[in-house]
XYZ file of N, CA and C in Angstrom:
582
model
N 21.858 -12.118 0.433
C 21.580 -11.368 1.652
C 20.489 -10.335 1.361
N 19.551 -10.222 2.258
C 18.450 -9.279 2.090
C 18.856 -7.914 2.635
N 18.529 -6.885 1.890
C 18.824 -5.520 2.319
C 17.936 -5.142 3.508
N 18.465 -4.386 4.488
C 17.653 -4.024 5.654
C 16.461 -3.134 5.306
N 16.528 -2.424 4.175
C 15.411 -1.564 3.789
C 14.451 -2.271 2.832
N 14.721 -3.546 2.546
C 13.824 -4.332 1.713
C 12.430 -4.329 2.347
N 11.431 -4.174 1.523
C 10.054 -4.021 2.008
C 9.603 -5.198 2.865
N 10.073 -6.382 2.569
C 9.654 -7.567 3.329
C 10.198 -7.565 4.753
N 11.272 -6.822 4.991
C 11.900 -6.820 6.328
C 11.819 -5.487 7.054
N 11.549 -4.431 6.341
C 11.621 -3.084 6.909
C 10.503 -2.866 7.923
N 10.849 -2.227 9.015
C 9.854 -1.871 10.034
C 9.747 -0.359 10.211
N 10.755 0.349 9.710
C 10.730 1.817 9.747
C 11.791 2.340 8.798
N 11.678 3.604 8.506
C 12.660 4.259 7.647
C 13.870 4.684 8.472
N 15.011 4.890 7.819
C 16.183 5.408 8.543
C 15.863 6.756 9.193
N 16.360 6.949 10.379
C 16.065 8.164 11.134
C 16.518 9.429 10.399
N 17.583 9.324 9.617
C 18.067 10.524 8.916
C 17.085 11.009 7.854
N 16.126 10.188 7.474
C 15.103 10.609 6.516
C 13.865 11.178 7.205
N 13.824 11.094 8.518
C 12.603 11.467 9.252
C 12.730 12.802 9.970
N 13.645 13.636 9.521
C 13.852 14.930 10.188
C 12.602 15.804 10.113
N 11.867 15.771 9.016
C 10.636 16.566 8.931
C 9.510 15.952 9.751
N 9.487 14.627 9.856
C 8.477 13.965 10.686
C 8.659 14.359 12.153
N 9.893 14.558 12.571
C 10.138 15.000 13.951
C 9.572 16.400 14.175
N 9.640 17.219 13.142
C 9.100 18.579 13.231
C 7.580 18.601 13.078
N 7.055 17.639 12.309
C 5.614 17.550 12.049
C 5.135 16.133 12.368
N 5.015 15.806 13.667
C 4.617 14.440 14.043
C 3.165 14.130 13.636
N 2.909 12.841 13.432
C 1.592 12.378 12.986
C 0.436 12.935 13.818
N 0.612 13.003 15.114
C -0.495 13.426 15.984
C -0.956 14.852 15.685
N -0.129 15.630 14.969
C -0.480 17.016 14.655
C -0.980 17.210 13.228
N -0.933 16.172 12.404
C -1.245 16.328 10.992
C -2.646 16.851 10.742
N -3.632 16.239 11.351
C -5.026 16.566 11.020
C -5.425 17.975 11.444
N -4.671 18.575 12.345
C -4.981 19.923 12.824
C -4.114 20.998 12.172
N -3.172 20.590 11.351
C -2.221 21.552 10.793
C -2.878 22.402 9.706
N -2.539 23.694 9.692
C -3.112 24.625 8.716
C -2.756 24.279 7.270
N -1.616 23.648 7.039
C -1.196 23.311 5.680
C -1.710 21.951 5.198
N -2.538 21.298 5.990
C -3.147 20.049 5.529
C -4.273 20.415 4.576
N -3.991 20.320 3.291
C -4.956 20.726 2.279
C -5.831 19.576 1.815
N -6.784 19.875 0.936
C -7.741 18.866 0.489
C -7.085 17.722 -0.291
N -6.040 18.006 -1.055
C -5.379 16.939 -1.798
C -4.707 15.953 -0.840
N -4.061 16.483 0.184
C -3.379 15.629 1.155
C -4.389 14.808 1.939
N -5.491 15.440 2.323
C -6.549 14.689 3.016
C -7.089 13.572 2.131
N -7.316 13.878 0.851
C -7.798 12.871 -0.092
C -6.792 11.732 -0.201
N -5.514 12.055 -0.331
C -4.453 11.060 -0.471
C -4.383 10.156 0.763
N -4.457 10.761 1.959
C -4.461 9.963 3.189
C -5.689 9.059 3.255
N -6.824 9.572 2.800
C -8.037 8.748 2.770
C -7.894 7.583 1.795
N -7.216 7.818 0.662
C -6.963 6.720 -0.287
C -6.120 5.641 0.382
N -5.112 6.055 1.117
C -4.283 5.075 1.825
C -5.121 4.280 2.821
N -5.960 4.975 3.568
C -6.840 4.259 4.506
C -7.777 3.320 3.753
N -8.215 3.752 2.575
C -9.072 2.898 1.750
C -8.355 1.619 1.336
N -7.071 1.719 0.986
C -6.314 0.516 0.625
C -6.152 -0.405 1.830
N -5.903 0.179 2.982
C -5.808 -0.649 4.192
C -7.138 -1.363 4.438
N -8.238 -0.625 4.306
C -9.562 -1.207 4.545
C -9.910 -2.278 3.519
N -9.601 -2.031 2.236
C -9.881 -3.044 1.216
C -9.058 -4.300 1.470
N -7.809 -4.126 1.868
C -6.976 -5.286 2.204
C -7.553 -6.066 3.360
N -8.011 -5.350 4.391
C -8.619 -6.025 5.550
C -9.913 -6.734 5.161
N -10.673 -6.149 4.236
C -11.899 -6.788 3.759
C -11.577 -8.095 3.047
N -10.552 -8.089 2.212
C -10.155 -9.312 1.515
C -9.694 -10.386 2.506
N -8.961 -9.977 3.528
C -8.532 -10.924 4.564
C -9.748 -11.523 5.262
N -10.712 -10.680 5.614
C -11.915 -11.158 6.307
C -12.729 -12.098 5.422
N -12.853 -11.765 4.137
C -13.578 -12.645 3.206
C -12.941 -14.030 3.158
N -11.626 -14.042 3.015
C -10.915 -15.317 2.925
C -11.075 -16.112 4.218
N -10.988 -15.444 5.341
C -11.136 -16.130 6.628
C -12.537 -16.730 6.765
N -13.558 -15.982 6.380
C -14.926 -16.508 6.444
C -15.083 -17.723 5.534
N -14.476 -17.669 4.351
C -14.532 -18.806 3.436
C -13.821 -20.011 4.038
N -12.635 -19.797 4.577
C -11.853 -20.907 5.147
C -12.554 -21.535 6.345
N -13.329 -20.747 7.055
C -14.050 -21.257 8.222
C -15.411 -21.848 7.852
N -15.715 -21.876 6.551
C -16.964 -22.480 6.100
C -18.194 -21.609 6.274
N -17.996 -20.330 6.557
C -19.128 -19.427 6.749
C -19.709 -18.938 5.430
N -18.929 -19.062 4.351
C -19.355 -18.616 3.025
C -19.116 -19.772 2.056
N -20.130 -20.195 1.311
C -19.935 -21.298 0.360
C -19.059 -20.869 -0.819
N -18.414 -21.839 -1.491
C -17.475 -21.508 -2.573
C -18.066 -20.635 -3.673
N -19.281 -20.926 -4.123
C -19.834 -20.136 -5.227
C -20.080 -18.688 -4.819
N -20.547 -18.496 -3.618
C -20.777 -17.129 -3.123
C -19.453 -16.400 -2.896
N -18.479 -17.127 -2.336
C -17.162 -16.527 -2.103
C -16.550 -16.030 -3.412
N -16.559 -16.869 -4.443
C -15.989 -16.484 -5.727
C -16.645 -15.242 -6.298
N -17.957 -15.140 -6.158
C -18.692 -13.990 -6.672
C -18.401 -12.701 -5.927
N -18.038 -12.812 -4.661
C -17.695 -11.620 -3.861
C -16.208 -11.279 -3.983
N -15.406 -12.325 -3.940
C -13.958 -12.176 -3.853
C -13.345 -11.593 -5.130
N -13.683 -12.156 -6.273
C -13.043 -11.743 -7.526
C -13.222 -10.261 -7.818
N -14.448 -9.703 -7.765
C -14.573 -8.272 -8.063
C -13.883 -7.375 -7.020
N -13.917 -7.800 -5.758
C -13.272 -7.003 -4.704
C -11.766 -6.973 -4.906
N -11.180 -8.125 -5.233
C -9.740 -8.185 -5.464
C -9.360 -7.376 -6.702
N -10.139 -7.503 -7.759
C -9.841 -6.763 -8.984
C -9.890 -5.256 -8.741
N -10.896 -4.787 -8.021
C -10.993 -3.365 -7.698
C -9.772 -2.911 -6.893
N -9.431 -3.667 -5.879
C -8.298 -3.340 -5.015
C -7.006 -3.222 -5.829
N -6.727 -4.225 -6.644
C -5.469 -4.243 -7.392
C -5.429 -3.170 -8.473
N -6.545 -2.931 -9.131
C -6.598 -1.893 -10.167
C -6.406 -0.514 -9.557
N -7.111 -0.243 -8.474
C -6.978 1.062 -7.808
C -5.562 1.271 -7.276
N -4.970 0.233 -6.740
C -3.615 0.328 -6.214
C -2.623 0.628 -7.337
N -2.758 -0.068 -8.446
C -1.881 0.178 -9.602
C -2.009 1.630 -10.078
N -3.237 2.111 -10.229
C -3.463 3.495 -10.688
C -2.875 4.507 -9.707
N -3.051 4.246 -8.433
C -2.526 5.129 -7.392
C -1.005 5.233 -7.500
N -0.342 4.113 -7.683
C 1.120 4.121 -7.785
C 1.594 4.835 -9.044
N 0.869 4.694 -10.124
C 1.248 5.379 -11.366
C 1.212 6.901 -11.168
N 0.176 7.398 -10.514
C 0.061 8.841 -10.262
C 1.200 9.310 -9.355
N 1.484 8.538 -8.313
C 2.575 8.923 -7.407
C 3.916 8.950 -8.149
N 4.205 7.868 -8.880
C 5.502 7.763 -9.559
C 5.713 8.853 -10.604
N 4.661 9.193 -11.333
C 4.823 10.092 -12.474
C 4.496 11.556 -12.178
N 3.822 11.809 -11.082
C 3.482 13.199 -10.781
C 3.995 13.636 -9.407
N 3.504 13.003 -8.356
C 3.790 13.511 -7.009
C 5.237 13.309 -6.576
N 5.802 12.135 -6.806
C 7.180 11.912 -6.370
C 8.154 12.893 -7.018
N 8.084 13.122 -8.330
C 9.021 14.101 -8.909
C 8.890 15.497 -8.297
N 7.663 15.938 -8.048
C 7.447 17.253 -7.443
C 8.050 17.296 -6.044
N 7.818 16.259 -5.268
C 8.291 16.235 -3.884
C 9.806 16.038 -3.801
N 10.375 15.257 -4.716
C 11.841 15.105 -4.744
C 12.513 16.431 -5.087
N 11.902 17.182 -5.987
C 12.442 18.486 -6.344
C 12.351 19.461 -5.168
N 11.281 19.332 -4.384
C 11.070 20.233 -3.252
C 11.982 19.922 -2.072
N 12.297 18.651 -1.880
C 13.109 18.255 -0.723
C 14.166 17.251 -1.167
N 15.252 17.794 -1.705
C 16.291 16.968 -2.310
C 16.989 16.055 -1.295
N 16.961 16.425 -0.020
C 17.579 15.567 0.995
C 16.859 14.224 1.114
N 15.623 14.163 0.618
C 14.841 12.928 0.733
C 14.775 12.124 -0.568
N 15.598 12.497 -1.550
C 15.607 11.742 -2.816
C 15.855 10.245 -2.572
N 16.801 9.856 -1.700
C 16.974 8.410 -1.467
C 15.707 7.746 -0.900
N 14.972 8.480 -0.095
C 13.718 7.949 0.437
C 12.687 7.728 -0.657
N 12.599 8.673 -1.583
C 11.650 8.522 -2.685
C 12.091 7.423 -3.648
N 13.381 7.268 -3.814
C 13.875 6.162 -4.643
C 13.497 4.823 -4.009
N 13.556 4.765 -2.676
C 13.131 3.555 -1.978
C 11.626 3.309 -2.185
N 10.823 4.368 -2.090
C 9.383 4.225 -2.303
C 9.076 3.753 -3.721
N 9.827 4.265 -4.703
C 9.645 3.806 -6.080
C 10.020 2.330 -6.209
N 11.086 1.905 -5.529
C 11.470 0.489 -5.533
C 10.387 -0.353 -4.862
N 9.783 0.200 -3.804
C 8.652 -0.487 -3.164
C 7.541 -0.734 -4.171
N 7.236 0.283 -4.981
C 6.170 0.134 -5.974
C 6.473 -1.026 -6.921
N 7.737 -1.154 -7.315
C 8.111 -2.271 -8.186
C 7.932 -3.602 -7.471
N 8.343 -3.652 -6.199
C 8.183 -4.883 -5.411
C 6.704 -5.212 -5.223
N 5.904 -4.208 -4.930
C 4.465 -4.424 -4.754
C 3.845 -4.912 -6.062
N 4.301 -4.354 -7.192
C 3.790 -4.803 -8.485
C 4.123 -6.282 -8.714
N 5.321 -6.701 -8.325
C 5.680 -8.124 -8.442
C 4.762 -8.977 -7.568
N 4.472 -8.493 -6.362
C 3.537 -9.211 -5.481
C 2.149 -9.287 -6.119
N 1.734 -8.190 -6.740
C 0.416 -8.169 -7.389
C 0.353 -9.248 -8.467
N 1.403 -9.365 -9.270
C 1.416 -10.387 -10.317
C 1.284 -11.780 -9.717
N 1.981 -12.036 -8.624
C 1.903 -13.332 -7.953
C 0.507 -13.561 -7.389
N -0.075 -12.524 -6.802
C -1.429 -12.631 -6.238
C -2.440 -12.928 -7.340
N -2.305 -12.293 -8.489
C -3.239 -12.516 -9.592
C -3.190 -13.974 -10.041
N -1.989 -14.518 -10.213
C -1.856 -15.927 -10.615
C -2.496 -16.831 -9.573
N -2.191 -16.573 -8.313
C -2.721 -17.394 -7.227
C -4.243 -17.265 -7.111
N -4.760 -16.055 -7.257
C -6.206 -15.840 -7.184
C -6.914 -16.554 -8.326
N -6.325 -16.531 -9.524
C -6.926 -17.235 -10.661
C -6.974 -18.738 -10.404
N -5.906 -19.274 -9.808
C -5.899 -20.701 -9.456
C -6.980 -21.004 -8.421
N -7.149 -20.113 -7.478
C -8.187 -20.296 -6.466
C -9.569 -20.265 -7.102
N -9.795 -19.325 -7.992
C -11.108 -19.207 -8.638
C -11.418 -20.454 -9.469
N -10.420 -20.977 -10.162
C -10.619 -22.217 -10.925
C -10.949 -23.365 -9.971
N -10.232 -23.436 -8.855
C -10.465 -24.505 -7.875
C -11.851 -24.423 -7.252
N -12.369 -23.208 -7.124
C -13.715 -23.042 -6.562
C -14.772 -23.721 -7.435
N -14.488 -23.847 -8.713
C -15.468 -24.400 -9.649
C -15.351 -25.916 -9.780
N -14.349 -26.517 -9.160
C -14.157 -27.964 -9.263
C -14.659 -28.689 -8.029
N -14.440 -30.006 -8.041
C -14.889 -30.859 -6.932
C -13.747 -31.365 -6.061
N -12.514 -31.010 -6.406
C -11.354 -31.516 -5.684
C -11.094 -30.633 -4.458
N -11.511 -31.134 -3.304
C -11.387 -30.344 -2.066
C -9.927 -30.130 -1.663
N -9.064 -31.094 -1.951
C -7.641 -30.926 -1.639
C -7.017 -29.836 -2.508
N -7.372 -29.824 -3.788
C -6.863 -28.781 -4.692
C -7.364 -27.414 -4.241
N -8.614 -27.348 -3.806
C -9.176 -26.086 -3.324
C -8.449 -25.623 -2.065
N -8.175 -26.556 -1.154
C -7.460 -26.189 0.075
C -6.060 -25.678 -0.248
N -5.361 -26.376 -1.161
C -4.007 -25.945 -1.545
C -4.045 -24.569 -2.208
N -5.008 -24.361 -3.099
C -5.115 -23.061 -3.777
C -5.455 -21.952 -2.787
N -6.299 -22.273 -1.818
C -6.664 -21.290 -0.796
C -5.458 -20.945 0.076
N -4.719 -21.972 0.488
C -3.532 -21.746 1.315
C -2.483 -20.937 0.559
N -2.290 -21.265 -0.712
C -1.313 -20.542 -1.519
C -1.718 -19.077 -1.669
N -2.988 -18.838 -1.985
C -3.450 -17.460 -2.111
C -3.278 -16.718 -0.779
N -3.620 -17.367 0.318
C -3.492 -16.721 1.631
C -2.052 -16.283 1.879
N -1.096 -17.130 1.534
C 0.320 -16.807 1.773
C 0.783 -15.639 0.907
N 0.470 -15.670 -0.391
C 0.968 -14.605 -1.264
C 0.234 -13.290 -1.018
N -1.044 -13.370 -0.682
C -1.764 -12.119 -0.410
C -1.310 -11.507 0.908
N -0.961 -12.354 1.871
C -0.437 -11.818 3.137
C 0.873 -11.074 2.904
N 1.735 -11.626 2.065
C 3.002 -10.955 1.749
C 2.740 -9.596 1.099
N 1.790 -9.546 0.169
C 1.438 -8.277 -0.478
C 0.917 -7.275 0.543
N -0.034 -7.702 1.361
C -0.689 -6.757 2.270
C 0.235 -6.285 3.378
N 1.095 -7.158 3.889
C 2.039 -6.733 4.925
C 3.012 -5.695 4.360
N 3.539 -5.964 3.175
C 4.445 -5.001 2.547
C 3.752 -3.696 2.218
N 2.518 -3.799 1.733
C 1.768 -2.595 1.376
C 1.530 -1.720 2.600
N 1.146 -2.313 3.704
C 0.884 -1.514 4.915
C 2.141 -0.796 5.383
N 3.277 -1.477 5.325
C 4.540 -0.815 5.705
C 4.849 0.316 4.737
N 4.671 0.049 3.454
C 4.943 1.058 2.437
C 4.065 2.290 2.624
N 2.780 2.095 2.847
C 1.871 3.237 3.020
C 2.291 4.097 4.200
N 2.634 3.455 5.283
C 3.060 4.190 6.477
C 4.348 4.971 6.212
N 5.318 4.317 5.575
C 6.585 4.986 5.277
C 6.379 6.146 4.305
N 5.535 5.931 3.316
C 5.244 6.975 2.334
C 4.639 8.199 3.028
N 3.707 7.951 3.922
C 3.084 9.060 4.656
C 4.112 9.802 5.504
N 5.015 9.042 6.143
C 6.026 9.660 7.012
C 6.977 10.570 6.240
N 7.200 10.279 4.960
C 8.050 11.159 4.155
C 7.271 12.305 3.534
N 6.099 12.011 2.991
C 5.380 12.979 2.164
C 4.614 14.023 2.958
N 3.839 13.597 3.936
C 2.980 14.558 4.636
C 3.795 15.665 5.299
N 4.919 15.360 5.980
C 5.692 16.467 6.562
C 6.226 17.467 5.534
N 6.581 17.000 4.333
C 7.012 17.948 3.294
C 5.868 18.900 2.966
N 4.688 18.344 2.780
C 3.523 19.166 2.433
C 3.180 20.124 3.565
N 3.231 19.643 4.797
C 2.903 20.513 5.930
C 3.940 21.619 6.097
N 5.180 21.351 5.726
C 6.230 22.365 5.891
C 6.092 23.499 4.882
N 5.447 23.237 3.737
C 5.388 24.249 2.683
C 3.970 24.597 2.234
N 3.097 23.638 2.293
C 1.738 23.859 1.803
C 1.571 23.343 0.386
N 0.366 22.879 0.075
C 0.099 22.313 -1.253
C 0.299 23.328 -2.366
N -0.125 24.562 -2.153
C -0.021 25.583 -3.214
C 1.419 25.879 -3.554
N 2.245 26.089 -2.537
C 3.652 26.407 -2.771
C 4.351 25.280 -3.525
N 3.957 24.040 -3.248
C 4.567 22.892 -3.916
C 3.994 22.673 -5.327
N 2.915 23.354 -5.649
C 2.294 23.176 -6.946
C 1.410 21.950 -7.019
N 0.904 21.521 -5.868
C 0.064 20.321 -5.816
C -1.426 20.651 -5.876
N -1.769 21.897 -5.704
C -3.209 22.222 -5.752
C -3.434 23.528 -6.496
């Protein structure tokens, strides 16, 4: 049985974890006095991950529709995917080892939420491993002449990357819903983040 908070099925966080979000709704974040430069940078990083994911989706779609030849696709796709996955891994390491402990200490009522976010990171890492294997198979297929093998590798990569990106987008949104209200309620300096 799949847990309701499992990243593959989750559509929102439990309401009992969103008490600060009710006090500091998203529509007010960008105008809030406690929105500091670190938080703005962090939100921009999240938007960057969303944008890089959308770029990878668009690249794959153009390739599948025959708008980009295999050799050109491979040359564009591989470095873009590597950058995306490396940056995502580094981002999660910083969150897990620095920001989450600080924020859990600041708002102990949300420790279960942060534990869920840490579990998300593990799930996303598993997806990344699957995507890497699938992407390598696709890149090898791009260099061969077997069109059926290329189609299968492309379809497989599309499926596993979609699972990664859908989960990642939910995770980013949930992470923001927990973290930004904590920061807005206290300020980056008081929390020791800046």
